[in-house]
C-alpha positions as a Markdown table, in Angstrom:
| # | Residue | x | y | z |
|---|---|---|---|---|
| 1 | Met | -8.4 | -83.8 | -128.9 |
| 2 | Thr | -10.4 | -85.2 | -126.1 |
| 3 | Ala | -9.0 | -87.5 | -123.3 |
| 4 | Ala | -11.0 | -90.5 | -124.6 |
| 5 | Glu | -9.4 | -90.0 | -128.0 |
| 6 | Leu | -6.0 | -89.9 | -126.5 |
| 7 | Arg | -6.6 | -93.2 | -124.7 |
| 8 | Glu | -7.8 | -95.0 | -127.9 |
| 9 | Pro | -5.0 | -97.0 | -129.6 |
| 10 | Arg | -3.9 | -95.4 | -132.9 |
| 11 | Pro | -3.7 | -97.5 | -136.1 |
| 12 | Gly | -0.4 | -99.2 | -136.4 |
| 13 | Arg | 0.5 | -98.7 | -132.7 |
| 14 | Leu | 1.5 | -101.9 | -130.9 |
| 15 | Pro | -1.0 | -103.0 | -128.2 |
| 16 | Arg | -0.1 | -102.3 | -124.6 |
| 17 | Arg | 1.7 | -105.2 | -122.9 |
| 18 | Leu | -0.1 | -107.0 | -120.1 |
| 19 | Pro | 1.1 | -106.0 | -116.7 |
| 20 | Leu | 3.3 | -108.5 | -114.9 |
| 21 | Arg | 0.8 | -109.0 | -112.1 |
| 22 | Gln | -1.9 | -110.0 | -114.6 |
| 23 | Val | 0.4 | -112.5 | -116.2 |
| 24 | Leu | 1.2 | -114.0 | -112.8 |
| 25 | Cys | -2.5 | -114.3 | -112.1 |
| 26 | Leu | -3.0 | -116.4 | -115.2 |
| 27 | Leu | 0.2 | -118.5 | -115.0 |
| 28 | Pro | -1.0 | -120.9 | -112.2 |
| 29 | Val | -4.2 | -121.9 | -114.2 |
| 30 | Leu | -2.0 | -122.4 | -117.4 |
| 31 | Leu | 0.3 | -124.7 | -115.4 |
| 32 | Val | -2.6 | -126.7 | -114.1 |
| 33 | Ala | -3.9 | -127.2 | -117.7 |
| 34 | Val | -0.5 | -128.3 | -118.8 |
| 35 | Ala | -0.1 | -130.7 | -115.9 |
| 36 | Ala | -3.6 | -132.1 | -116.5 |
| 37 | Val | -2.9 | -132.8 | -120.2 |
| 38 | Arg | 0.4 | -134.5 | -119.4 |
| 39 | His | -1.3 | -136.8 | -116.7 |
| 40 | Arg | -4.7 | -137.2 | -118.4 |
| 41 | Ser | -4.4 | -141.1 | -118.3 |
| 42 | Val | -3.8 | -141.0 | -114.6 |
| 43 | Leu | -6.7 | -138.7 | -114.0 |
| 44 | Ala | -9.1 | -140.9 | -116.0 |
| 45 | Glu | -7.9 | -144.0 | -114.2 |
| 46 | Gly | -8.2 | -142.3 | -110.8 |
| 47 | Phe | -11.8 | -141.1 | -111.4 |
| 48 | Ala | -12.8 | -144.5 | -112.6 |
| 49 | His | -11.6 | -146.0 | -109.2 |
| 50 | Leu | -13.4 | -143.3 | -107.3 |
| 51 | Arg | -16.7 | -144.2 | -108.9 |
| 52 | Ser | -16.5 | -147.7 | -107.5 |
| 53 | Ala | -15.3 | -146.7 | -104.0 |
| 54 | Glu | -17.3 | -146.3 | -100.7 |
| 55 | Trp | -18.3 | -142.7 | -100.5 |
| 56 | Pro | -18.3 | -142.3 | -96.7 |
| 57 | Trp | -14.6 | -143.1 | -96.6 |
| 58 | Leu | -13.9 | -140.8 | -99.6 |
| 59 | Leu | -15.7 | -138.0 | -97.8 |
| 60 | Ala | -13.5 | -138.7 | -94.7 |
| 61 | Ala | -10.4 | -138.5 | -97.0 |
| 62 | Val | -11.6 | -135.1 | -98.4 |
| 63 | Gly | -12.3 | -133.8 | -94.9 |
| 64 | Thr | -8.8 | -134.7 | -93.6 |
| 65 | Thr | -7.2 | -133.3 | -96.7 |
| 66 | Cys | -8.9 | -129.9 | -95.9 |
| 67 | Leu | -7.6 | -130.1 | -92.3 |
| 68 | Thr | -4.0 | -130.4 | -93.6 |
| 69 | Trp | -4.3 | -126.8 | -94.8 |
| 70 | Val | -5.4 | -125.8 | -91.3 |
| 71 | Ala | -2.5 | -127.7 | -89.8 |
| 72 | Ala | -0.1 | -126.0 | -92.2 |
| 73 | Ala | -1.5 | -122.5 | -91.3 |
| 74 | Val | -1.1 | -123.3 | -87.6 |
| 75 | Thr | 2.5 | -124.4 | -88.1 |
| 76 | Arg | 3.3 | -121.3 | -90.2 |
| 77 | Gln | 1.9 | -119.1 | -87.4 |
| 78 | Gly | 3.9 | -121.0 | -84.8 |
| 79 | Ala | 7.1 | -120.3 | -86.8 |
| 80 | Val | 6.9 | -116.5 | -86.4 |
| 81 | Val | 6.4 | -114.3 | -83.3 |
| 82 | Gln | 4.4 | -111.7 | -85.2 |
| 83 | Arg | 0.6 | -112.3 | -85.4 |
| 84 | Leu | -0.5 | -113.1 | -88.9 |
| 85 | Pro | -4.0 | -112.5 | -90.4 |
| 86 | Arg | -5.8 | -115.8 | -90.0 |
| 87 | Arg | -8.0 | -115.9 | -93.1 |
| 88 | Arg | -5.2 | -114.7 | -95.4 |
| 89 | Leu | -2.9 | -117.2 | -93.8 |
| 90 | Leu | -5.3 | -120.1 | -94.4 |
| 91 | Ala | -6.0 | -119.0 | -98.0 |
| 92 | Thr | -2.2 | -118.7 | -98.6 |
| 93 | Gln | -1.7 | -122.3 | -97.4 |
| 94 | Phe | -4.4 | -123.5 | -99.8 |
| 95 | Ala | -2.8 | -121.6 | -102.7 |
| 96 | Ala | 0.7 | -122.7 | -101.6 |
| 97 | Gly | -0.4 | -126.3 | -101.9 |
| 98 | Ala | -1.2 | -125.7 | -105.6 |
| 99 | Ala | 2.1 | -123.9 | -106.2 |
| 100 | Asn | 3.9 | -126.8 | -104.5 |
| 101 | His | 2.4 | -129.3 | -107.0 |
| 102 | Leu | 3.3 | -127.1 | -110.0 |
| 103 | Leu | 7.0 | -126.4 | -109.1 |
| 104 | Pro | 9.8 | -128.7 | -107.8 |
| 105 | Thr | 8.9 | -130.0 | -104.4 |
| 106 | Gly | 9.0 | -127.4 | -101.6 |
| 107 | Leu | 9.9 | -124.4 | -103.9 |
| 108 | Gly | 6.3 | -123.4 | -104.7 |
| 109 | Ala | 5.0 | -123.3 | -101.2 |
| 110 | Ser | 8.2 | -121.7 | -99.9 |
| 111 | Ala | 8.0 | -118.9 | -102.5 |
| 112 | Val | 4.3 | -118.2 | -101.7 |
| 113 | Asn | 4.8 | -118.2 | -98.0 |
| 114 | Leu | 8.0 | -116.1 | -98.2 |
| 115 | Arg | 6.1 | -113.5 | -100.2 |
| 116 | Phe | 3.2 | -113.6 | -97.8 |
| 117 | Leu | 5.4 | -113.1 | -94.8 |
| 118 | Thr | 7.2 | -110.1 | -96.3 |
| 119 | Val | 3.9 | -108.5 | -97.3 |
| 120 | Cys | 2.8 | -108.9 | -93.7 |
| 121 | Gly | 5.8 | -106.9 | -92.6 |
| 122 | Val | 8.2 | -109.6 | -91.6 |
| 123 | Ser | 11.7 | -108.9 | -92.9 |
| 124 | Leu | 13.2 | -111.1 | -95.5 |
| 125 | Ala | 15.8 | -112.5 | -93.1 |
| 126 | Arg | 13.2 | -113.4 | -90.5 |
| 127 | Ser | 10.8 | -114.8 | -93.1 |
| 128 | Ser | 13.6 | -117.1 | -94.5 |
| 129 | Ala | 14.4 | -118.1 | -90.9 |
| 130 | Ala | 10.7 | -118.9 | -90.3 |
| 131 | Leu | 10.5 | -121.0 | -93.4 |
| 132 | Ala | 13.6 | -123.0 | -92.3 |
| 133 | Leu | 12.1 | -123.5 | -88.9 |
| 134 | Tyr | 8.9 | -124.7 | -90.4 |
| 135 | Met | 10.6 | -127.2 | -92.6 |
| 136 | Leu | 12.9 | -128.4 | -89.8 |
| 137 | Ala | 9.9 | -128.9 | -87.4 |
| 138 | Glu | 7.8 | -130.7 | -90.1 |
| 139 | Ser | 10.7 | -133.0 | -91.0 |
| 140 | Ile | 11.5 | -133.8 | -87.3 |
| 141 | Ala | 7.8 | -134.5 | -86.7 |
| 142 | Arg | 7.4 | -136.8 | -89.7 |
| 143 | Leu | 10.6 | -138.7 | -88.8 |
| 144 | Ala | 9.4 | -139.0 | -85.2 |
| 145 | Leu | 6.0 | -140.4 | -86.2 |
| 146 | Leu | 7.7 | -142.8 | -88.6 |
| 147 | Ala | 10.2 | -144.0 | -85.9 |
| 148 | Ala | 7.4 | -144.4 | -83.3 |
| 149 | Leu | 5.3 | -146.6 | -85.7 |
| 150 | Leu | 8.4 | -148.6 | -86.7 |
| 151 | Leu | 9.2 | -149.3 | -83.1 |
| 152 | Ala | 5.6 | -150.3 | -82.4 |
| 153 | Phe | 5.1 | -152.3 | -85.5 |
| 154 | Pro | 8.6 | -153.5 | -86.6 |
| 155 | Asn | 7.2 | -156.1 | -89.1 |
| 156 | Ala | 4.7 | -153.9 | -90.8 |
| 157 | Leu | 6.8 | -153.3 | -93.9 |
| 158 | Arg | 8.5 | -156.2 | -95.7 |
| 159 | Leu | 10.9 | -154.5 | -98.0 |
| 160 | Gly | 13.3 | -157.4 | -98.5 |
| 161 | Gly | 11.7 | -158.6 | -101.7 |
| 162 | Leu | 11.1 | -155.2 | -103.1 |
| 163 | Leu | 14.5 | -153.5 | -102.8 |
| 164 | Pro | 17.6 | -154.7 | -104.7 |
| 165 | Ser | 20.2 | -156.2 | -102.4 |
| 166 | Gly | 22.9 | -153.7 | -101.4 |
| 167 | Val | 21.0 | -150.6 | -102.5 |
| 168 | Val | 20.6 | -149.0 | -99.1 |
| 169 | Gly | 24.4 | -148.6 | -98.4 |
| 170 | Pro | 25.3 | -146.8 | -101.6 |
| 171 | Leu | 22.2 | -144.6 | -101.3 |
| 172 | Leu | 23.2 | -143.5 | -97.8 |
| 173 | Tyr | 26.8 | -142.9 | -99.0 |
| 174 | Thr | 25.6 | -140.7 | -101.9 |
| 175 | Val | 23.4 | -138.6 | -99.6 |
| 176 | Gly | 26.3 | -138.2 | -97.1 |
| 177 | Ala | 28.6 | -137.2 | -99.9 |
| 178 | Val | 26.2 | -134.5 | -101.1 |
| 179 | Leu | 25.9 | -133.1 | -97.6 |
| 180 | Val | 29.6 | -133.1 | -97.1 |
| 181 | Ala | 30.2 | -131.3 | -100.4 |
| 182 | Ala | 27.6 | -128.7 | -99.6 |
| 183 | Ala | 29.1 | -128.1 | -96.2 |
| 184 | Gly | 32.6 | -127.9 | -97.7 |
| 185 | Ala | 31.4 | -125.3 | -100.3 |
| 186 | Ala | 29.8 | -123.3 | -97.5 |
| 187 | Leu | 33.0 | -123.3 | -95.5 |
| 188 | Cys | 35.4 | -122.6 | -98.4 |
| 189 | Val | 33.7 | -119.8 | -100.2 |
| 190 | Arg | 34.1 | -116.6 | -98.1 |
| 191 | Arg | 30.9 | -114.8 | -99.1 |
| 192 | Leu | 28.8 | -117.9 | -98.9 |
| 193 | Arg | 30.3 | -118.7 | -95.5 |
| 194 | Ala | 29.4 | -115.2 | -94.3 |
| 195 | Ala | 25.8 | -115.5 | -95.7 |
| 196 | Val | 25.3 | -118.9 | -94.1 |
| 197 | Ala | 26.7 | -117.6 | -90.7 |
| 198 | Ser | 24.3 | -114.6 | -90.8 |
| 199 | Phe | 21.4 | -116.8 | -91.7 |
| 200 | Val | 22.2 | -119.3 | -88.9 |
| 201 | Arg | 22.4 | -116.5 | -86.4 |
| 202 | Thr | 19.0 | -115.1 | -87.5 |
| 203 | Ala | 17.4 | -118.5 | -87.5 |
| 204 | Leu | 18.6 | -119.3 | -84.0 |
| 205 | Ser | 17.4 | -116.0 | -82.7 |
| 206 | Glu | 14.0 | -116.5 | -84.2 |
| 207 | Ala | 13.8 | -120.1 | -82.9 |
| 208 | Arg | 14.6 | -118.8 | -79.4 |
| 209 | Ser | 11.9 | -116.1 | -79.7 |
| 210 | Val | 9.3 | -118.6 | -80.8 |
| 211 | His | 10.0 | -121.1 | -78.1 |
| 212 | Cys | 9.9 | -118.4 | -75.4 |
| 213 | Arg | 6.2 | -118.1 | -76.2 |
| 214 | Pro | 4.4 | -121.3 | -75.2 |
| 215 | Ala | 1.5 | -120.6 | -77.6 |
| 216 | Arg | 3.8 | -120.3 | -80.6 |
| 217 | Ala | 5.8 | -123.4 | -79.7 |
| 218 | Leu | 2.6 | -125.4 | -79.3 |
| 219 | Ala | 1.4 | -124.3 | -82.6 |
| 220 | Leu | 4.7 | -125.0 | -84.3 |
| 221 | Trp | 5.1 | -128.6 | -83.0 |
| 222 | Gly | 1.5 | -129.5 | -82.8 |
| 223 | Gly | 0.8 | -128.4 | -86.3 |
| 224 | Ser | 4.0 | -130.2 | -87.5 |
| 225 | Leu | 2.8 | -133.4 | -86.0 |
| 226 | Ala | -0.8 | -133.0 | -87.2 |
| 227 | Phe | 0.1 | -132.3 | -90.8 |
| 228 | Pro | 1.7 | -135.7 | -91.7 |
| 229 | Ala | -0.7 | -137.5 | -89.4 |
| 230 | Leu | -3.7 | -136.1 | -91.3 |
| 231 | Gln | -2.1 | -136.9 | -94.7 |
| 232 | Ala | -1.6 | -140.5 | -93.5 |
| 233 | Val | -5.2 | -140.6 | -92.3 |
| 234 | Ser | -6.4 | -139.5 | -95.8 |
| 235 | Leu | -4.5 | -142.4 | -97.4 |
| 236 | Val | -6.0 | -144.8 | -94.8 |
| 237 | Ala | -9.5 | -143.5 | -95.6 |
| 238 | Val | -9.0 | -144.1 | -99.4 |
| 239 | Gly | -7.6 | -147.5 | -98.6 |
| 240 | Arg | -10.7 | -148.4 | -96.7 |
| 241 | Ala | -12.9 | -147.0 | -99.5 |
| 242 | Leu | -11.3 | -149.4 | -102.0 |
| 243 | Ala | -11.1 | -152.3 | -99.6 |
| 244 | Leu | -7.3 | -152.6 | -99.4 |
| 245 | Pro | -6.6 | -155.6 | -97.1 |
| 246 | Val | -3.9 | -153.8 | -95.0 |
| 247 | Pro | -4.3 | -152.7 | -91.4 |
| 248 | Ser | -4.9 | -149.0 | -91.0 |
| 249 | Val | -1.7 | -148.4 | -88.9 |
| 250 | His | 0.3 | -150.3 | -91.5 |
| 251 | Met | -1.1 | -148.0 | -94.2 |
| 252 | Ala | -0.1 | -145.0 | -92.2 |
| 253 | Leu | 3.4 | -146.4 | -91.7 |
| 254 | Ala | 3.7 | -147.1 | -95.4 |
| 255 | Tyr | 2.7 | -143.5 | -96.2 |
| 256 | Leu | 5.2 | -142.0 | -93.8 |
| 257 | Ala | 8.0 | -144.3 | -95.1 |
| 258 | Ala | 7.2 | -143.5 | -98.7 |
| 259 | Thr | 7.0 | -139.7 | -98.3 |
| 260 | Thr | 10.2 | -139.7 | -96.3 |
| 261 | Ala | 12.0 | -141.7 | -99.0 |
| 262 | Val | 11.0 | -139.3 | -101.8 |
| 263 | Ala | 11.6 | -136.1 | -99.8 |
| 264 | Leu | 14.9 | -135.4 | -101.7 |
| 265 | Val | 13.5 | -136.1 | -105.2 |
| 266 | Pro | 13.0 | -132.6 | -106.9 |
| 267 | Thr | 10.0 | -133.4 | -109.0 |
| 268 | Pro | 6.9 | -131.0 | -109.2 |
| 269 | Gly | 4.6 | -132.2 | -106.4 |
| 270 | Gly | 6.4 | -135.5 | -106.3 |
| 271 | Phe | 4.6 | -136.5 | -109.5 |
| 272 | Gly | 5.6 | -140.0 | -110.4 |
| 273 | Ser | 8.1 | -140.5 | -107.5 |
| 274 | Val | 5.4 | -140.3 | -104.8 |
| 275 | Glu | 3.0 | -142.6 | -106.6 |
| 276 | Ala | 5.8 | -145.2 | -107.1 |
| 277 | Ala | 7.0 | -145.0 | -103.6 |
| 278 | Leu | 3.5 | -145.3 | -102.1 |
| 279 | Val | 2.7 | -148.3 | -104.3 |
| 280 | Val | 5.9 | -150.0 | -103.2 |
| 281 | Ala | 5.2 | -149.2 | -99.5 |
| 282 | Leu | 1.7 | -150.5 | -99.6 |
| 283 | Val | 2.8 | -153.7 | -101.3 |
| 284 | Ala | 5.5 | -154.0 | -98.7 |
| 285 | Ala | 2.8 | -153.7 | -96.1 |
| 286 | Gly | 1.0 | -156.7 | -97.5 |
| 287 | Gly | -1.4 | -155.2 | -100.1 |
| 288 | Pro | -2.0 | -156.7 | -103.6 |
| 289 | Ala | -0.2 | -154.6 | -106.2 |
| 290 | Ala | -3.4 | -153.9 | -108.3 |
| 291 | Val | -5.4 | -152.7 | -105.3 |
| 292 | Ala | -2.5 | -150.7 | -103.9 |
| 293 | Thr | -2.0 | -149.0 | -107.3 |
| 294 | Ala | -5.7 | -148.1 | -107.4 |
| 295 | Val | -5.6 | -146.7 | -103.8 |
| 296 | Val | -2.6 | -144.5 | -104.6 |
| 297 | Val | -4.1 | -143.1 | -107.8 |
| 298 | Ala | -7.4 | -142.4 | -106.1 |
| 299 | Tyr | -5.5 | -140.8 | -103.1 |
| 300 | Arg | -3.6 | -138.5 | -105.4 |
| 301 | Ile | -6.8 | -137.5 | -107.2 |
| 302 | Ile | -8.3 | -136.4 | -103.9 |
| 303 | Thr | -5.3 | -134.8 | -102.3 |
| 304 | Val | -3.6 | -133.2 | -105.4 |
| 305 | Trp | -5.8 | -133.0 | -108.5 |
| 306 | Leu | -9.2 | -132.0 | -107.0 |
| 307 | Pro | -7.8 | -129.0 | -105.1 |
| 308 | Leu | -5.3 | -128.0 | -107.8 |
| 309 | Leu | -7.6 | -125.8 | -110.0 |
| 310 | Pro | -9.3 | -124.1 | -107.0 |
| 311 | Gly | -5.9 | -123.6 | -105.4 |
| 312 | Ala | -4.5 | -122.1 | -108.6 |
| 313 | Leu | -7.4 | -119.7 | -108.8 |
| 314 | Thr | -6.9 | -118.8 | -105.2 |
| 315 | Leu | -3.2 | -118.2 | -105.9 |
| 316 | Gly | -4.1 | -115.9 | -108.8 |
| 317 | Ala | -6.6 | -114.0 | -106.7 |
| 318 | Leu | -4.1 | -113.5 | -103.9 |
| 319 | Val | -1.6 | -112.2 | -106.4 |
| 320 | Arg | -4.2 | -109.8 | -107.8 |
| 321 | Leu | -5.2 | -108.6 | -104.4 |
| 322 | Lys | -1.5 | -108.1 | -103.5 |
| 323 | Val | -1.8 | -110.5 | -100.5 |
| 324 | Ile | 1.3 | -112.2 | -101.9 |
């Protein structure tokens, strides 16, 4: 019997199962299709708004959206001492954006970047520490920008008529209780306490190593500041394209406030929660509800839905090429 005959499937034999890597290559595209079907009414409404918008401003929004991936790549490089391959790093951030919109917020991008760092030779402990440093720096930068704009424009947001009375206090108490419970569990469980202590030691060591290199520290904090600033500029550009009667700085402040408020909501890509928070924030900044809704839908089309399929294809290609 020849080798070709041996390779041919015999009658009645079950077909060979697809390798796991091929399944993982197809999974992102499948998830995009499912998400698009579930949100088809939002997509139709968003594209309708884009047809009536001013295209120069929309192109500006697309350009600043592309720059957010560059800022993310710069920040990721700043979080590790080891030099990472630039092109693969940038492609990974583009793919991570798609993964982040298909999985609960933060999990998709973290998983993709963790895998990328380990493939690049960074140990799992150091890769996890780098992810934690990145998220900490980005959160601090976002809060710093928000605080600076609130101090400069204290009357930009009028939330009094939008939030139920007495809702802020219980919300803060709930967040505090969750943090205290998590800290208590980490201290009471012996194995968990040992794991947390080991991770903290590794993270502090990595943070010291990064900040001993001025280039890495500049990339970490410069990219962390640029990332939310570019996202806010994208929203401002879409607002200008649809003639939203709100000052540009107030729109940027509304974006930072809304995204900070929904940061703890574990929905895929913030679908639903981000849109609602942005509409509330833009109305609080003085925009009409109808126009604010149109701006938010068009903004999410540009920043989420248009890059989603190319990002998913890039993610599948990176998996196939064993970059991640």
